[in-house]
mmCIF file of C-alpha atoms and ligand atoms in Angstrom:
data_model
loop_
_atom_site.group_PDB
_atom_site.id
_atom_site.type_symbol
_atom_site.label_atom_id
_atom_site.label_comp_id
_atom_site.label_asym_id
_atom_site.label_seq_id
_atom_site.Cartn_x
_atom_site.Cartn_y
_atom_site.Cartn_z
ATOM 1 C CA MET A 23 17.092 82.837 168.740
ATOM 2 C CA ILE A 24 13.931 83.793 166.930
ATOM 3 C CA VAL A 25 13.877 82.968 163.235
ATOM 4 C CA LEU A 26 12.548 86.007 161.378
ATOM 5 C CA LEU A 27 12.752 84.688 157.821
ATOM 6 C CA GLN A 28 13.207 81.198 156.506
ATOM 7 C CA VAL A 29 13.722 80.426 152.839
ATOM 8 C CA ASP A 30 13.020 76.796 152.176
ATOM 9 C CA ASN A 31 14.061 74.974 149.013
ATOM 10 C CA LEU A 32 13.331 77.991 146.823
ATOM 11 C CA VAL A 33 13.215 77.482 143.066
ATOM 12 C CA VAL A 34 12.826 80.492 140.746
ATOM 13 C CA ASN A 35 12.766 80.410 136.957
ATOM 14 C CA TYR A 36 12.753 83.040 134.237
ATOM 15 C CA GLY A 37 10.935 81.142 131.521
ATOM 16 C CA VAL A 38 13.206 78.208 130.788
ATOM 17 C CA ILE A 39 16.128 79.658 132.760
ATOM 18 C CA ASN A 40 16.438 78.114 136.208
ATOM 19 C CA ALA A 41 18.012 80.957 138.179
ATOM 20 C CA VAL A 42 17.531 79.666 141.747
ATOM 21 C CA LYS A 43 17.799 75.909 142.225
ATOM 22 C CA GLY A 44 16.480 74.952 145.635
ATOM 23 C CA VAL A 45 18.009 77.502 147.991
ATOM 24 C CA SER A 46 17.470 77.331 151.748
ATOM 25 C CA PHE A 47 18.657 79.735 154.411
ATOM 26 C CA LYS A 48 17.394 81.535 157.461
ATOM 27 C CA ILE A 49 17.728 84.899 159.112
ATOM 28 C CA ASN A 50 17.388 85.214 162.870
ATOM 29 C CA GLN A 51 15.888 88.335 164.339
ATOM 30 C CA GLY A 52 18.559 90.973 164.900
ATOM 31 C CA GLU A 53 21.150 89.468 162.568
ATOM 32 C CA ILE A 54 23.045 90.746 159.572
ATOM 33 C CA VAL A 55 23.080 87.880 157.081
ATOM 34 C CA SER A 56 25.022 88.201 153.867
ATOM 35 C CA LEU A 57 24.582 86.355 150.589
ATOM 36 C CA ILE A 58 27.745 86.420 148.528
ATOM 37 C CA GLY A 59 28.525 84.948 145.147
ATOM 38 C CA ALA A 60 29.591 85.813 141.623
ATOM 39 C CA ASN A 61 27.551 87.716 139.069
ATOM 40 C CA GLY A 62 24.544 85.679 138.043
ATOM 41 C CA ALA A 63 24.600 83.388 141.072
ATOM 42 C CA GLY A 64 20.956 84.235 141.757
ATOM 43 C CA LYS A 65 21.280 86.749 144.576
ATOM 44 C CA THR A 66 19.071 89.473 143.127
ATOM 45 C CA THR A 67 16.493 86.903 142.070
ATOM 46 C CA ILE A 68 16.247 85.658 145.659
ATOM 47 C CA LEU A 69 15.741 89.196 146.991
ATOM 48 C CA LYS A 70 13.072 89.991 144.435
ATOM 49 C CA THR A 71 11.268 86.776 145.290
ATOM 50 C CA ILE A 72 11.287 87.577 149.003
ATOM 51 C CA SER A 73 9.938 91.060 148.146
ATOM 52 C CA GLY A 74 7.057 89.574 146.183
ATOM 53 C CA LEU A 75 8.277 90.946 142.845
ATOM 54 C CA LEU A 76 8.852 87.449 141.463
ATOM 55 C CA LYS A 77 6.865 84.300 142.056
ATOM 56 C CA PRO A 78 8.816 81.157 142.885
ATOM 57 C CA GLN A 79 8.301 77.944 140.950
ATOM 58 C CA SER A 80 8.345 76.080 144.241
ATOM 59 C CA GLY A 81 9.598 76.363 147.790
ATOM 60 C CA LYS A 82 8.518 78.456 150.711
ATOM 61 C CA ILE A 83 9.354 81.813 152.206
ATOM 62 C CA ILE A 84 8.313 81.866 155.838
ATOM 63 C CA TYR A 85 8.336 85.224 157.587
ATOM 64 C CA GLN A 86 7.318 85.492 161.218
ATOM 65 C CA ASN A 87 5.938 81.941 161.003
ATOM 66 C CA LYS A 88 3.749 82.750 158.011
ATOM 67 C CA GLU A 89 4.168 81.731 154.367
ATOM 68 C CA ILE A 90 4.550 84.834 152.214
ATOM 69 C CA GLN A 91 5.736 83.433 148.881
ATOM 70 C CA SER A 92 2.350 84.127 147.255
ATOM 71 C CA GLN A 93 1.963 87.644 148.620
ATOM 72 C CA LYS A 94 2.202 90.693 146.400
ATOM 73 C CA ALA A 95 4.928 93.267 146.966
ATOM 74 C CA PRO A 96 2.855 95.958 148.768
ATOM 75 C CA LYS A 97 1.616 93.337 151.243
ATOM 76 C CA VAL A 98 5.190 92.219 151.875
ATOM 77 C CA VAL A 99 6.183 95.835 152.588
ATOM 78 C CA ALA A 100 3.199 96.167 154.937
ATOM 79 C CA GLU A 101 4.389 93.073 156.804
ATOM 80 C CA GLY A 102 7.725 94.801 157.454
ATOM 81 C CA ILE A 103 10.106 93.842 154.650
ATOM 82 C CA SER A 104 11.644 96.642 152.558
ATOM 83 C CA GLN A 105 14.061 96.257 149.673
ATOM 84 C CA VAL A 106 16.765 98.661 148.592
ATOM 85 C CA PRO A 107 17.282 97.777 144.938
ATOM 86 C CA GLU A 108 20.547 97.364 143.112
ATOM 87 C CA GLY A 109 21.431 100.659 141.427
ATOM 88 C CA ARG A 110 19.401 102.614 144.045
ATOM 89 C CA HIS A 111 16.576 103.626 141.644
ATOM 90 C CA VAL A 112 15.875 106.989 143.228
ATOM 91 C CA PHE A 113 13.185 108.990 141.468
ATOM 92 C CA SER A 114 14.837 111.763 139.504
ATOM 93 C CA GLY A 115 12.750 114.879 139.022
ATOM 94 C CA LEU A 116 11.530 114.452 142.591
ATOM 95 C CA SER A 117 13.148 116.043 145.610
ATOM 96 C CA VAL A 118 14.895 114.124 148.351
ATOM 97 C CA MET A 119 11.837 114.591 150.569
ATOM 98 C CA GLU A 120 9.451 113.401 147.887
ATOM 99 C CA ASN A 121 11.607 110.325 147.370
ATOM 100 C CA LEU A 122 11.505 109.584 151.069
ATOM 101 C CA GLN A 123 7.766 110.105 151.147
ATOM 102 C CA MET A 124 7.403 107.332 148.560
ATOM 103 C CA GLY A 125 8.802 104.938 151.143
ATOM 104 C CA SER A 126 5.935 105.594 153.528
ATOM 105 C CA PHE A 127 3.175 105.224 150.939
ATOM 106 C CA LEU A 128 1.341 102.683 153.123
ATOM 107 C CA GLU A 129 1.310 104.875 156.224
ATOM 108 C CA ARG A 130 -1.799 106.951 156.802
ATOM 109 C CA ASP A 131 -0.813 108.443 160.146
ATOM 110 C CA ARG A 132 0.788 111.849 159.546
ATOM 111 C CA ASN A 133 2.498 111.853 162.910
ATOM 112 C CA GLN A 134 4.108 108.517 162.135
ATOM 113 C CA ILE A 135 5.378 109.884 158.835
ATOM 114 C CA LYS A 136 6.761 112.971 160.565
ATOM 115 C CA GLN A 137 8.477 110.792 163.115
ATOM 116 C CA ARG A 138 10.071 108.673 160.382
ATOM 117 C CA PHE A 139 11.312 111.740 158.522
ATOM 118 C CA ALA A 140 12.944 112.883 161.746
ATOM 119 C CA GLU A 141 14.598 109.480 162.230
ATOM 120 C CA VAL A 142 15.858 109.300 158.660
ATOM 121 C CA PHE A 143 17.208 112.868 158.770
ATOM 122 C CA ASP A 144 18.847 112.047 162.057
ATOM 123 C CA ARG A 145 20.548 109.008 160.530
ATOM 124 C CA PHE A 146 21.445 110.793 157.262
ATOM 125 C CA PRO A 147 22.115 114.476 158.014
ATOM 126 C CA ILE A 148 23.220 115.025 154.404
ATOM 127 C CA LEU A 149 19.706 114.157 153.223
ATOM 128 C CA LYS A 150 18.301 116.804 155.520
ATOM 129 C CA GLN A 151 20.694 119.356 154.076
ATOM 130 C CA ARG A 152 19.623 118.401 150.590
ATOM 131 C CA LYS A 153 15.951 117.754 151.245
ATOM 132 C CA HIS A 154 14.659 120.145 148.571
ATOM 133 C CA GLN A 155 17.219 119.100 145.977
ATOM 134 C CA ASP A 156 16.362 116.918 142.982
ATOM 135 C CA ALA A 157 17.454 113.357 143.817
ATOM 136 C CA ALA A 158 19.239 113.154 140.470
ATOM 137 C CA THR A 159 21.737 115.805 141.617
ATOM 138 C CA LEU A 160 23.006 113.692 144.520
ATOM 139 C CA SER A 161 26.307 111.796 144.370
ATOM 140 C CA GLY A 162 26.261 107.997 144.160
ATOM 141 C CA GLY A 163 26.863 107.617 147.882
ATOM 142 C CA GLU A 164 24.129 110.116 148.693
ATOM 143 C CA GLN A 165 21.722 108.332 146.363
ATOM 144 C CA GLN A 166 22.491 105.093 148.179
ATOM 145 C CA MET A 167 21.689 106.821 151.465
ATOM 146 C CA LEU A 168 18.467 108.121 149.953
ATOM 147 C CA ALA A 169 17.492 104.649 148.767
ATOM 148 C CA MET A 170 18.182 103.297 152.247
ATOM 149 C CA GLY A 171 16.297 106.170 153.854
ATOM 150 C CA ARG A 172 13.351 105.533 151.557
ATOM 151 C CA ALA A 173 13.263 101.886 152.675
ATOM 152 C CA LEU A 174 13.496 102.925 156.335
ATOM 153 C CA MET A 175 10.484 105.232 155.861
ATOM 154 C CA ALA A 176 8.390 102.035 155.803
ATOM 155 C CA ASN A 177 9.714 101.177 159.274
ATOM 156 C CA PRO A 178 10.839 97.682 158.252
ATOM 157 C CA LYS A 179 11.694 94.799 160.568
ATOM 158 C CA LEU A 180 13.831 93.350 157.788
ATOM 159 C CA ILE A 181 15.711 95.380 155.210
ATOM 160 C CA LEU A 182 16.994 93.750 152.016
ATOM 161 C CA LEU A 183 20.051 95.477 150.588
ATOM 162 C CA ASP A 184 21.089 94.661 147.028
ATOM 163 C CA GLU A 185 24.709 95.621 146.318
ATOM 164 C CA PRO A 186 24.729 98.827 148.364
ATOM 165 C CA SER A 187 28.422 99.490 147.730
ATOM 166 C CA MET A 188 28.283 99.007 143.967
ATOM 167 C CA GLY A 189 29.904 101.808 142.010
ATOM 168 C CA LEU A 190 30.797 103.885 145.059
ATOM 169 C CA ALA A 191 34.110 105.549 145.845
ATOM 170 C CA PRO A 192 36.032 103.775 148.671
ATOM 171 C CA ILE A 193 35.279 106.521 151.185
ATOM 172 C CA PHE A 194 31.552 106.117 150.611
ATOM 173 C CA ILE A 195 31.830 102.324 150.744
ATOM 174 C CA ASN A 196 33.142 102.458 154.304
ATOM 175 C CA GLU A 197 30.466 104.927 155.276
ATOM 176 C CA ILE A 198 27.688 102.779 153.814
ATOM 177 C CA PHE A 199 28.899 99.692 155.681
ATOM 178 C CA ASP A 200 29.090 101.695 158.923
ATOM 179 C CA ILE A 201 25.525 102.851 158.356
ATOM 180 C CA ILE A 202 24.351 99.278 157.741
ATOM 181 C CA LYS A 203 25.859 98.264 161.077
ATOM 182 C CA GLU A 204 24.165 101.183 162.823
ATOM 183 C CA ILE A 205 20.781 100.446 161.277
ATOM 184 C CA ASN A 206 21.174 96.878 162.506
ATOM 185 C CA GLN A 207 22.225 97.966 165.991
ATOM 186 C CA GLN A 208 19.065 100.030 166.181
ATOM 187 C CA GLY A 209 16.989 96.901 165.753
ATOM 188 C CA THR A 210 16.501 96.270 162.043
ATOM 189 C CA THR A 211 17.432 92.823 160.764
ATOM 190 C CA VAL A 212 19.513 92.939 157.574
ATOM 191 C CA LEU A 213 19.867 90.719 154.522
ATOM 192 C CA LEU A 214 22.852 92.002 152.589
ATOM 193 C CA ILE A 215 23.806 91.013 149.077
ATOM 194 C CA GLU A 216 27.265 92.051 148.025
ATOM 195 C CA GLN A 217 29.964 91.532 145.433
ATOM 196 C CA ASN A 218 32.277 93.094 148.000
ATOM 197 C CA ALA A 219 32.445 89.837 149.936
ATOM 198 C CA LYS A 220 35.218 90.933 152.250
ATOM 199 C CA LYS A 221 33.349 93.955 153.552
ATOM 200 C CA ALA A 222 30.026 92.148 153.689
ATOM 201 C CA LEU A 223 31.361 89.174 155.639
ATOM 202 C CA SER A 224 33.243 91.435 158.001
ATOM 203 C CA ILE A 225 29.992 93.012 159.210
ATOM 204 C CA ALA A 226 27.780 89.910 158.873
ATOM 205 C CA ASP A 227 26.835 87.615 161.722
ATOM 206 C CA ARG A 228 26.422 84.809 159.207
ATOM 207 C CA GLY A 229 26.777 84.332 155.496
ATOM 208 C CA TYR A 230 25.832 82.024 152.660
ATOM 209 C CA VAL A 231 27.906 81.498 149.544
ATOM 210 C CA LEU A 232 25.854 81.083 146.391
ATOM 211 C CA ALA A 233 27.050 79.635 143.120
ATOM 212 C CA THR A 234 24.851 79.151 140.057
ATOM 213 C CA GLY A 235 21.617 79.121 141.991
ATOM 214 C CA SER A 236 22.657 76.933 144.926
ATOM 215 C CA VAL A 237 24.062 77.445 148.416
ATOM 216 C CA GLN A 238 27.621 76.100 148.397
ATOM 217 C CA MET A 239 28.662 76.968 151.901
ATOM 218 C CA SER A 240 27.502 78.764 155.010
ATOM 219 C CA GLY A 241 28.971 79.863 158.291
ATOM 220 C CA THR A 242 29.592 82.825 160.495
ATOM 221 C CA GLY A 243 31.095 85.871 158.825
ATOM 222 C CA GLU A 244 34.408 85.073 160.512
ATOM 223 C CA GLU A 245 34.386 81.446 159.423
ATOM 224 C CA LEU A 246 33.742 82.344 155.818
ATOM 225 C CA LEU A 247 36.407 85.062 155.826
ATOM 226 C CA ALA A 248 38.913 82.490 157.100
ATOM 227 C CA ASN A 249 37.858 79.782 154.652
ATOM 228 C CA ARG A 250 40.446 78.987 151.946
ATOM 229 C CA GLU A 251 37.867 78.261 149.238
ATOM 230 C CA VAL A 252 36.031 81.496 149.934
ATOM 231 C CA GLN A 253 39.301 83.417 149.980
ATOM 232 C CA LYS A 254 40.343 81.979 146.636
ATOM 233 C CA ALA A 255 37.022 82.469 144.890
ATOM 234 C CA TYR A 256 35.683 85.708 146.404
ATOM 235 C CA LEU A 257 38.310 87.530 148.443
ATOM 236 C CA GLY A 258 41.007 87.865 145.829
ATOM 237 C CA GLY A 259 43.526 85.404 147.195
HETATM 238 P P1 ATP B 301 24.142 90.168 139.839
HETATM 239 O O1 ATP B 301 25.142 90.442 140.863
HETATM 240 O O2 ATP B 301 24.647 90.334 138.442
HETATM 241 O O3 ATP B 301 22.816 90.832 140.062
HETATM 242 P P2 ATP B 301 22.951 87.816 140.874
HETATM 243 O O4 ATP B 301 23.701 86.827 141.692
HETATM 244 O O5 ATP B 301 22.095 88.758 141.588
HETATM 245 O O6 ATP B 301 23.914 88.579 139.935
HETATM 246 P P3 ATP B 301 20.650 87.221 139.311
HETATM 247 O O7 ATP B 301 20.548 88.596 138.797
HETATM 248 O O8 ATP B 301 19.687 86.788 140.330
HETATM 249 O O9 ATP B 301 22.106 86.943 139.854
HETATM 250 O O10 ATP B 301 20.611 86.232 138.076
HETATM 251 C C1 ATP B 301 20.569 84.815 138.195
HETATM 252 C C2 ATP B 301 20.434 84.182 136.810
HETATM 253 O O11 ATP B 301 19.176 84.550 136.254
HETATM 254 C C3 ATP B 301 21.473 84.650 135.819
HETATM 255 O O12 ATP B 301 21.814 83.538 135.017
HETATM 256 C C4 ATP B 301 20.780 85.705 135.004
HETATM 257 O O13 ATP B 301 21.289 85.767 133.709
HETATM 258 C C5 ATP B 301 19.350 85.197 135.010
HETATM 259 N N1 ATP B 301 18.381 86.304 134.924
HETATM 260 C C6 ATP B 301 18.287 87.351 135.775
HETATM 261 N N2 ATP B 301 17.263 88.172 135.448
HETATM 262 C C7 ATP B 301 16.692 87.617 134.337
HETATM 263 C C8 ATP B 301 15.580 87.960 133.515
HETATM 264 N N3 ATP B 301 14.844 89.059 133.756
HETATM 265 N N4 ATP B 301 15.299 87.165 132.466
HETATM 266 C C9 ATP B 301 16.047 86.038 132.211
HETATM 267 N N5 ATP B 301 17.088 85.655 132.966
HETATM 268 C C10 ATP B 301 17.415 86.413 134.006
#
């Protein structure tokens, strides 16, 4: 197995608040890895630190054998890591196509951009249908697809998904998880953060359970789903 990303003893503070307290985990190339844990466990903070939006107090983030914890966000995107933020954050007032275009802001080659549009429209036919529509008029599920499509426009090796199922109707939740699996099967490695631990672990190769800034447990998705402690704390029984 090739390790794509290794997070090593990561510590992240907000002023005096110690949000991430020495977290270590790794993601092998081709995997879906899920971080689960309650509100405030530090999941979003970890993603933002990988993306270069936050600077860690200490620890390392090693991506493709290179330390990236001091790199700025655009450089991290250029290296092949794209984040889909919690709450989607699509640009309202811009069309679906304009939103997607934002995702390829680093690409200069017009043919590449065209190719990526074709791939994203192929993956999300609904976005093609609505390509001239204002992003704000899309449903929650469609906005999630748009946010994912926007990240894919950067042609990432690793996609970071922050609570993709949050606030969606059950029918959309299943669809989003199916799409995550498909994206992964087509060669993109996935780091998935979810409150919906059951769904996340059921598609994950491996998972890590976070509590108040620390990794409490790790295992394969199956192992964690079968674990009594995990069931009690995160799977509703
Ligand atoms: P959620 O699911 O609510 O996003 P999370 O597991 O992603 O939870 P984080 O958002 O990473 O957790 O938050 C970790 C800790 O850091 C929490 O105690 C939170 O209150 C704190 N925190 C998060 N953002 C900030 C901030 N901008 N300023 C101060 N404290 C923050």
